[in-house]
Amino acid sequence: MAAIKEGRWDCQYCGTVGVLGRHKSCPVCAASRPEGTKFYLLTDAEEVTDTSVLGYAKMGPDWVCEFCSTSNAANLGQCRSCGAARGTAPAQAVKEYKLGEAPQSGDMDLDQPRPSKAAPAKPKYSVGQIVGAVVAFLLLCCCGVWAVNSLFTRDKTVTVAEYSWTRTVEVEVYGTVTEEDWELPSDGRLISEREEIREYDQVLVGYETKSRQVSEQVQTGSRTYVCGSRDLGNGFFEDVTCTEPVYETQYRTETYEDPIYESVPVYGTLYTYEIDKWTVDRTEESAADHNEPFWPPLNLASNEREGARTETYSIVFVDEDGERYPMELPYEEWVGFERGREYTLSLSGLGTVEGCGEWGYGS
Ligand SMILES: [Zn+2]
Ligand SMILES: [Zn+2]
């Protein structure tokens, strides 16, 4: 049985607030409760247990006499004041509220300021302020990085201690080579073939029955709870109840079939064949420490040709403390340095080489 609580109403004639719902007339000025009077429920309203009061509550919504405007209980067929028949007088409205949404104050509060229902709060910061803050933050970050770099970037006077280049050329020779492959090239000359394991297939050979724990949500009952209140239209409120299922996590052991795989070799034909092709025979190299690099001279036989070329240009700088800074450079930059000369090397805060003033890197 849903709990019933007694509501309150305010007398609009004499200003009395908090009149008990059971009174259909104002106990102060005797004015009858007008049609559409707003009933409200105080948060500390207690459940009604008195059976006679409960009787009023359960009668149903009041009706208001169309002749003398007197508020009457639902069980009366005639006006308690003027005796006129109820006729077509409608029942007062029954309203449902969600939990916590039933009114907590009455009609007399309408004209008074209500701080709790103030206009929606304005955002504390305007868009402009937020954008400004973000820009300021980003500027701060950039400045921080710049400051760290400029504080810790340092210039070093260094000397070119080592200065060298290396150039290599591969020499390819055209001749007959013996190869093995799973395919026989069209211009390959077959020498022999044999069956070899080429790969393994995973083949399903059976199942093993295993068990595992599984959990599931099982409904074990239901729960009834107060989810709102109903204005009964006669000065009383009744709790509205809702029901929801209650679940419990239950565990059980289930069996399942676990597949078993076996590795089965797959054989293929491996061909051994001869084929005529270009292959790298040797690598010729030239290297020196002056700034006039050259490619190594090649003495090519009639079945040889020049293959891939590589070139590297290296410098090792040394500072006053003897620390070495080795680096490889593109030819165009490398060629401008001279062994034994001094240069200025810019080192970033992290110790990496940022650039060197005299060959046009940055500052
Ligand atoms: Zn009154
Ligand atoms: Zn009447």
Short mmCIF file of C-alpha atoms and ligand atoms in Angstrom, two decimals:
data_model
loop_
_atom_site.label_atom_id
_atom_site.label_comp_id
_atom_site.label_asym_id
_atom_site.label_seq_id
_atom_site.Cartn_x
_atom_site.Cartn_y
_atom_site.Cartn_z
CA MET A 1 0.00 0.00 0.00
CA ALA A 2 1.51 3.27 -1.16
CA ALA A 3 2.10 5.78 1.63
CA ILE A 4 -0.16 8.84 1.82
CA LYS A 5 1.06 12.22 3.02
CA GLU A 6 -0.90 15.35 3.80
CA GLY A 7 -0.27 18.28 1.50
CA ARG A 8 -0.51 22.01 2.21
CA TRP A 9 -2.10 24.97 0.49
CA ASP A 10 -2.01 28.75 0.85
CA CYS A 11 -5.07 30.94 1.34
CA GLN A 12 -5.10 33.63 -1.32
CA TYR A 13 -7.63 35.73 0.61
CA CYS A 14 -5.85 36.26 3.88
CA GLY A 15 -2.33 35.13 3.01
CA THR A 16 -2.18 32.24 5.44
CA VAL A 17 0.41 29.74 4.25
CA GLY A 18 0.78 26.06 4.99
CA VAL A 19 -2.90 25.25 5.57
CA LEU A 20 -3.29 21.49 6.10
CA GLY A 21 -4.73 19.66 3.12
CA ARG A 22 -7.62 18.27 5.17
CA HIS A 23 -9.11 21.78 5.50
CA LYS A 24 -11.39 22.68 2.62
CA SER A 25 -11.82 26.20 4.03
CA CYS A 26 -9.21 28.59 5.43
CA PRO A 27 -9.10 28.14 9.25
CA VAL A 28 -8.18 31.84 9.59
CA CYS A 29 -10.57 33.69 7.26
CA ALA A 30 -13.03 30.86 6.53
CA ALA A 31 -12.76 31.39 2.77
CA SER A 32 -13.47 28.19 0.82
CA ARG A 33 -10.51 26.65 -0.98
CA PRO A 34 -10.86 27.96 -4.54
CA GLU A 35 -10.91 25.86 -7.66
CA GLY A 36 -7.43 24.92 -8.90
CA THR A 37 -5.69 25.68 -5.59
CA LYS A 38 -2.08 24.58 -5.74
CA PHE A 39 -1.29 21.80 -3.29
CA TYR A 40 2.29 21.25 -2.21
CA LEU A 41 4.21 18.73 -0.19
CA LEU A 42 6.69 19.75 2.51
CA THR A 43 9.86 17.70 2.36
CA ASP A 44 9.38 16.54 5.93
CA ALA A 45 5.70 15.61 5.48
CA GLU A 46 5.02 12.44 7.45
CA GLU A 47 3.01 9.48 6.34
CA VAL A 48 -0.65 9.70 7.35
CA THR A 49 -1.62 6.83 9.64
CA ASP A 50 -4.82 8.16 11.24
CA THR A 51 -7.61 6.10 9.67
CA SER A 52 -10.18 8.94 9.58
CA VAL A 53 -7.70 11.27 7.85
CA LEU A 54 -6.79 8.43 5.49
CA GLY A 55 -10.51 8.22 4.76
CA TYR A 56 -10.52 11.82 3.48
CA ALA A 57 -7.48 11.12 1.37
CA LYS A 58 -8.98 8.10 -0.34
CA MET A 59 -12.29 9.67 -1.25
CA GLY A 60 -10.96 11.02 -4.52
CA PRO A 61 -10.56 14.56 -5.86
CA ASP A 62 -12.72 17.42 -4.55
CA TRP A 63 -15.23 19.30 -6.59
CA VAL A 64 -16.09 22.99 -6.36
CA CYS A 65 -19.72 24.11 -6.26
CA GLU A 66 -20.69 25.97 -9.43
CA PHE A 67 -23.10 28.18 -7.52
CA CYS A 68 -21.27 29.23 -4.34
CA SER A 69 -17.67 28.14 -5.10
CA THR A 70 -17.45 25.99 -1.98
CA SER A 71 -14.95 23.13 -2.08
CA ASN A 72 -16.62 19.78 -1.45
CA ALA A 73 -15.37 16.24 -0.79
CA ALA A 74 -15.84 13.67 -3.56
CA ASN A 75 -18.41 11.69 -1.58
CA LEU A 76 -20.84 14.60 -1.40
CA GLY A 77 -23.55 14.77 -4.06
CA GLN A 78 -24.70 18.16 -2.87
CA CYS A 79 -22.83 21.31 -1.86
CA ARG A 80 -22.13 21.34 1.87
CA SER A 81 -22.75 25.08 1.89
CA CYS A 82 -25.70 25.90 -0.40
CA GLY A 83 -27.10 22.42 -0.96
CA ALA A 84 -27.00 22.65 -4.76
CA ALA A 85 -26.52 19.35 -6.59
CA ARG A 86 -22.99 18.68 -7.89
CA GLY A 87 -24.34 18.59 -11.44
CA THR A 88 -21.55 18.92 -13.98
CA ALA A 89 -18.97 20.30 -11.52
CA PRO A 90 -15.65 18.67 -12.54
CA ALA A 91 -13.28 16.90 -10.17
CA GLN A 92 -10.13 18.79 -9.17
CA ALA A 93 -7.06 17.76 -11.12
CA VAL A 94 -5.03 14.72 -10.10
CA LYS A 95 -1.36 15.27 -10.99
CA GLU A 96 1.63 12.97 -11.02
CA TYR A 97 5.13 14.15 -10.20
CA LYS A 98 8.42 12.38 -10.54
CA LEU A 99 10.43 11.84 -7.39
CA GLY A 100 11.44 15.19 -5.92
CA GLU A 101 9.44 17.22 -8.44
CA ALA A 102 6.25 17.75 -6.43
CA PRO A 103 5.86 21.46 -5.49
CA GLN A 104 7.27 22.39 -2.09
CA SER A 105 5.57 25.77 -1.83
CA GLY A 106 2.17 27.15 -2.68
CA ASP A 107 0.38 29.99 -4.44
CA MET A 108 1.56 32.66 -2.00
CA ASP A 109 5.11 32.20 -3.13
CA LEU A 110 4.37 33.09 -6.73
CA ASP A 111 5.08 36.81 -6.38
CA GLN A 112 8.14 36.45 -4.23
CA PRO A 113 11.64 36.05 -5.56
CA ARG A 114 12.78 32.48 -5.54
CA PRO A 115 16.55 32.26 -5.52
CA SER A 116 16.56 28.54 -6.20
CA LYS A 117 14.77 29.08 -9.49
CA ALA A 118 16.92 31.98 -10.69
CA ALA A 119 17.54 32.52 -14.40
CA PRO A 120 19.84 29.89 -15.94
CA ALA A 121 23.37 30.58 -14.84
CA LYS A 122 25.36 32.51 -17.37
CA PRO A 123 28.59 30.90 -18.52
CA LYS A 124 31.35 32.11 -16.27
CA TYR A 125 33.64 32.93 -19.17
CA SER A 126 32.77 34.46 -22.51
CA VAL A 127 33.99 32.85 -25.75
CA GLY A 128 36.41 35.74 -26.16
CA GLN A 129 37.90 35.12 -22.74
CA ILE A 130 38.33 31.42 -23.44
CA VAL A 131 39.98 32.07 -26.84
CA GLY A 132 42.24 34.63 -25.19
CA ALA A 133 43.24 32.16 -22.50
CA VAL A 134 44.03 29.46 -25.07
CA VAL A 135 46.10 31.87 -27.17
CA ALA A 136 47.97 33.04 -24.07
CA PHE A 137 48.64 29.44 -23.07
CA LEU A 138 49.98 28.56 -26.55
CA LEU A 139 52.17 31.68 -26.57
CA LEU A 140 53.53 30.67 -23.19
CA CYS A 141 54.36 27.19 -24.51
CA CYS A 142 56.10 28.57 -27.62
CA CYS A 143 58.03 31.10 -25.58
CA GLY A 144 59.07 28.34 -23.20
CA VAL A 145 60.52 26.22 -26.00
CA TRP A 146 62.18 29.29 -27.52
CA ALA A 147 63.59 30.33 -24.16
CA VAL A 148 65.02 26.87 -23.43
CA ASN A 149 66.63 26.80 -26.85
CA SER A 150 68.06 30.30 -26.69
CA LEU A 151 69.27 29.80 -23.13
CA PHE A 152 71.02 26.57 -23.89
CA THR A 153 72.02 26.96 -27.51
CA ARG A 154 75.71 27.64 -27.45
CA ASP A 155 78.28 28.32 -30.08
CA LYS A 156 81.47 26.29 -30.14
CA THR A 157 84.66 27.13 -31.89
CA VAL A 158 85.78 23.95 -33.60
CA THR A 159 88.56 22.87 -35.88
CA VAL A 160 88.26 20.45 -38.79
CA ALA A 161 90.38 17.56 -37.50
CA GLU A 162 89.46 14.93 -40.03
CA TYR A 163 88.27 15.45 -43.56
CA SER A 164 87.69 12.50 -45.86
CA TRP A 165 85.66 10.98 -48.64
CA THR A 166 84.94 7.47 -49.86
CA ARG A 167 83.58 6.42 -53.23
CA THR A 168 82.76 2.86 -54.26
CA VAL A 169 81.63 1.22 -57.47
CA GLU A 170 80.35 -2.29 -57.75
CA VAL A 171 81.67 -4.40 -60.59
CA GLU A 172 79.18 -6.88 -62.01
CA VAL A 173 80.12 -9.94 -63.99
CA TYR A 174 77.96 -11.80 -66.49
CA GLY A 175 78.24 -15.54 -66.09
CA THR A 176 76.61 -18.80 -65.24
CA VAL A 177 75.45 -19.25 -61.67
CA THR A 178 73.71 -22.14 -59.93
CA GLU A 179 70.53 -21.36 -58.02
CA GLU A 180 67.72 -23.13 -56.25
CA ASP A 181 64.09 -22.04 -56.30
CA TRP A 182 60.52 -23.38 -56.10
CA GLU A 183 59.96 -22.10 -59.63
CA LEU A 184 62.17 -22.83 -62.61
CA PRO A 185 62.81 -19.59 -64.54
CA SER A 186 62.11 -19.83 -68.28
CA ASP A 187 65.81 -19.26 -69.08
CA GLY A 188 67.06 -21.56 -66.32
CA ARG A 189 68.71 -24.85 -67.28
CA LEU A 190 67.50 -27.62 -64.98
CA ILE A 191 70.19 -29.62 -63.22
CA SER A 192 68.11 -31.55 -60.70
CA GLU A 193 64.91 -31.39 -58.70
CA ARG A 194 63.82 -32.84 -55.39
CA GLU A 195 60.85 -32.80 -53.01
CA GLU A 196 61.33 -30.63 -49.96
CA ILE A 197 59.07 -29.33 -47.18
CA ARG A 198 57.93 -25.94 -48.45
CA GLU A 199 55.51 -24.96 -45.67
CA TYR A 200 53.29 -26.33 -42.90
CA ASP A 201 49.51 -26.41 -42.88
CA GLN A 202 47.54 -26.31 -39.62
CA VAL A 203 45.10 -29.21 -39.92
CA LEU A 204 42.19 -29.77 -37.55
CA VAL A 205 42.58 -33.29 -36.16
CA GLY A 206 40.04 -33.34 -33.37
CA TYR A 207 38.64 -31.66 -30.28
CA GLU A 208 39.39 -31.74 -26.61
CA THR A 209 36.51 -31.25 -24.18
CA LYS A 210 37.41 -28.57 -21.66
CA SER A 211 35.49 -26.64 -19.04
CA ARG A 212 35.40 -23.00 -18.08
CA GLN A 213 33.64 -20.69 -15.64
CA VAL A 214 31.05 -18.36 -17.12
CA SER A 215 29.01 -15.71 -15.37
CA GLU A 216 25.54 -14.56 -16.22
CA GLN A 217 23.03 -12.08 -14.86
CA VAL A 218 20.00 -13.89 -13.49
CA GLN A 219 16.85 -12.13 -12.34
CA THR A 220 16.28 -13.19 -8.75
CA GLY A 221 13.35 -10.96 -7.95
CA SER A 222 12.06 -7.45 -8.24
CA ARG A 223 12.22 -4.32 -6.18
CA THR A 224 9.44 -1.84 -5.55
CA TYR A 225 10.48 1.71 -4.83
CA VAL A 226 8.96 5.17 -4.57
CA CYS A 227 9.47 6.91 -7.89
CA GLY A 228 7.17 9.90 -7.53
CA SER A 229 4.08 11.29 -5.88
CA ARG A 230 0.51 11.88 -6.95
CA ASP A 231 -1.49 15.00 -6.01
CA LEU A 232 -4.86 13.42 -5.23
CA GLY A 233 -6.76 16.69 -5.87
CA ASN A 234 -8.10 16.83 -2.29
CA GLY A 235 -5.13 18.06 -0.26
CA PHE A 236 -3.32 14.73 -0.01
CA PHE A 237 -0.44 13.17 -1.88
CA GLU A 238 0.13 9.48 -2.49
CA ASP A 239 3.48 7.87 -3.23
CA VAL A 240 3.80 6.50 -6.75
CA THR A 241 5.73 3.25 -6.80
CA CYS A 242 7.72 1.64 -9.58
CA THR A 243 9.08 -1.87 -9.87
CA GLU A 244 12.34 -2.97 -11.34
CA PRO A 245 13.96 -6.36 -11.72
CA VAL A 246 16.79 -7.33 -9.39
CA TYR A 247 19.66 -9.26 -10.95
CA GLU A 248 22.35 -11.37 -9.44
CA THR A 249 25.59 -12.56 -10.99
CA GLN A 250 25.67 -16.33 -11.05
CA TYR A 251 28.55 -18.53 -12.08
CA ARG A 252 28.42 -21.90 -13.67
CA THR A 253 30.83 -24.29 -15.30
CA GLU A 254 30.28 -25.01 -18.93
CA THR A 255 32.09 -27.40 -21.21
CA TYR A 256 33.28 -26.57 -24.66
CA GLU A 257 35.15 -28.23 -27.47
CA ASP A 258 38.67 -26.91 -27.95
CA PRO A 259 39.98 -27.60 -31.45
CA ILE A 260 43.31 -29.43 -31.79
CA TYR A 261 45.51 -28.59 -34.75
CA GLU A 262 48.51 -30.44 -36.08
CA SER A 263 51.25 -29.11 -38.29
CA VAL A 264 51.32 -31.09 -41.51
CA PRO A 265 54.21 -30.54 -43.91
CA VAL A 266 53.41 -29.52 -47.45
CA TYR A 267 56.00 -30.65 -49.97
CA GLY A 268 57.07 -28.79 -53.07
CA THR A 269 59.52 -29.31 -55.88
CA LEU A 270 62.79 -27.48 -55.34
CA TYR A 271 64.65 -26.90 -58.60
CA THR A 272 68.41 -26.64 -58.94
CA TYR A 273 69.32 -24.91 -62.18
CA GLU A 274 71.96 -22.93 -64.00
CA ILE A 275 71.22 -19.47 -65.27
CA ASP A 276 73.22 -16.71 -66.98
CA LYS A 277 72.93 -13.34 -65.25
CA TRP A 278 74.72 -10.27 -63.93
CA THR A 279 75.94 -10.61 -60.36
CA VAL A 280 78.11 -8.38 -58.18
CA ASP A 281 81.65 -9.69 -58.42
CA ARG A 282 83.57 -7.12 -56.36
CA THR A 283 83.49 -3.54 -55.08
CA GLU A 284 86.20 -1.08 -56.06
CA GLU A 285 86.85 1.75 -53.60
CA SER A 286 88.75 5.01 -53.58
CA ALA A 287 89.18 7.15 -50.47
CA ALA A 288 91.35 10.06 -49.44
CA ASP A 289 91.49 13.14 -47.20
CA HIS A 290 91.62 15.96 -49.76
CA ASN A 291 88.72 17.75 -51.42
CA GLU A 292 89.08 16.38 -54.91
CA PRO A 293 87.25 13.06 -54.80
CA PHE A 294 87.31 10.71 -57.76
CA TRP A 295 85.69 7.42 -58.72
CA PRO A 296 87.92 4.35 -58.49
CA PRO A 297 89.38 3.35 -61.85
CA LEU A 298 87.81 0.14 -63.18
CA ASN A 299 89.58 -2.47 -65.24
CA LEU A 300 86.59 -4.18 -66.77
CA ALA A 301 86.85 -7.50 -68.56
CA SER A 302 84.66 -8.10 -71.60
CA ASN A 303 81.98 -9.82 -69.45
CA GLU A 304 81.98 -7.10 -66.76
CA ARG A 305 80.10 -3.86 -66.29
CA GLU A 306 79.85 -1.02 -63.77
CA GLY A 307 77.15 -1.44 -61.09
CA ALA A 308 75.86 0.68 -58.24
CA ARG A 309 77.86 3.66 -56.91
CA THR A 310 78.04 5.00 -53.35
CA GLU A 311 79.74 8.12 -51.99
CA THR A 312 80.20 9.47 -48.47
CA TYR A 313 81.81 12.73 -47.34
CA SER A 314 82.85 12.99 -43.70
CA ILE A 315 84.20 15.63 -41.38
CA VAL A 316 85.21 15.34 -37.73
CA PHE A 317 85.23 18.66 -35.85
CA VAL A 318 87.12 18.94 -32.56
CA ASP A 319 86.50 21.69 -29.99
CA GLU A 320 88.94 23.27 -27.51
CA ASP A 321 88.20 20.52 -24.99
CA GLY A 322 89.03 17.80 -27.45
CA GLU A 323 85.42 16.68 -27.94
CA ARG A 324 84.77 15.24 -31.37
CA TYR A 325 81.73 15.99 -33.55
CA PRO A 326 81.73 13.55 -36.49
CA MET A 327 79.26 14.15 -39.32
CA GLU A 328 78.48 13.14 -42.86
CA LEU A 329 77.54 15.90 -45.28
CA PRO A 330 76.30 16.23 -48.83
CA TYR A 331 79.14 16.86 -51.25
CA GLU A 332 78.12 20.49 -51.91
CA GLU A 333 78.52 21.41 -48.22
CA TRP A 334 81.47 19.18 -47.46
CA VAL A 335 83.60 20.60 -50.27
CA GLY A 336 83.54 24.09 -48.69
CA PHE A 337 85.45 23.03 -45.55
CA GLU A 338 89.17 22.92 -45.07
CA ARG A 339 91.20 20.73 -42.76
CA GLY A 340 92.80 22.67 -39.94
CA ARG A 341 90.53 25.72 -40.21
CA GLU A 342 88.29 27.03 -37.40
CA TYR A 343 84.50 27.21 -37.66
CA THR A 344 81.63 28.08 -35.37
CA LEU A 345 79.30 25.20 -34.50
CA SER A 346 75.85 25.89 -33.02
CA LEU A 347 74.74 23.28 -30.47
CA SER A 348 71.10 23.18 -29.37
CA GLY A 349 70.00 22.81 -25.77
CA LEU A 350 69.86 19.07 -26.33
CA GLY A 351 73.46 18.95 -27.51
CA THR A 352 72.63 18.28 -31.15
CA VAL A 353 74.41 20.23 -33.84
CA GLU A 354 72.06 22.94 -35.08
CA GLY A 355 74.24 24.36 -37.77
CA CYS A 356 77.50 25.97 -38.54
CA GLY A 357 77.65 29.67 -39.25
CA GLU A 358 80.16 29.48 -41.97
CA TRP A 359 78.30 27.10 -44.17
CA GLY A 360 74.97 28.81 -44.03
CA TYR A 361 72.95 26.70 -41.54
CA GLY A 362 70.65 28.99 -39.61
CA SER A 363 72.18 31.67 -37.39
ZN ZN B 1 -7.81 32.71 4.68
ZN ZN B 2 -22.61 25.70 -3.11
#
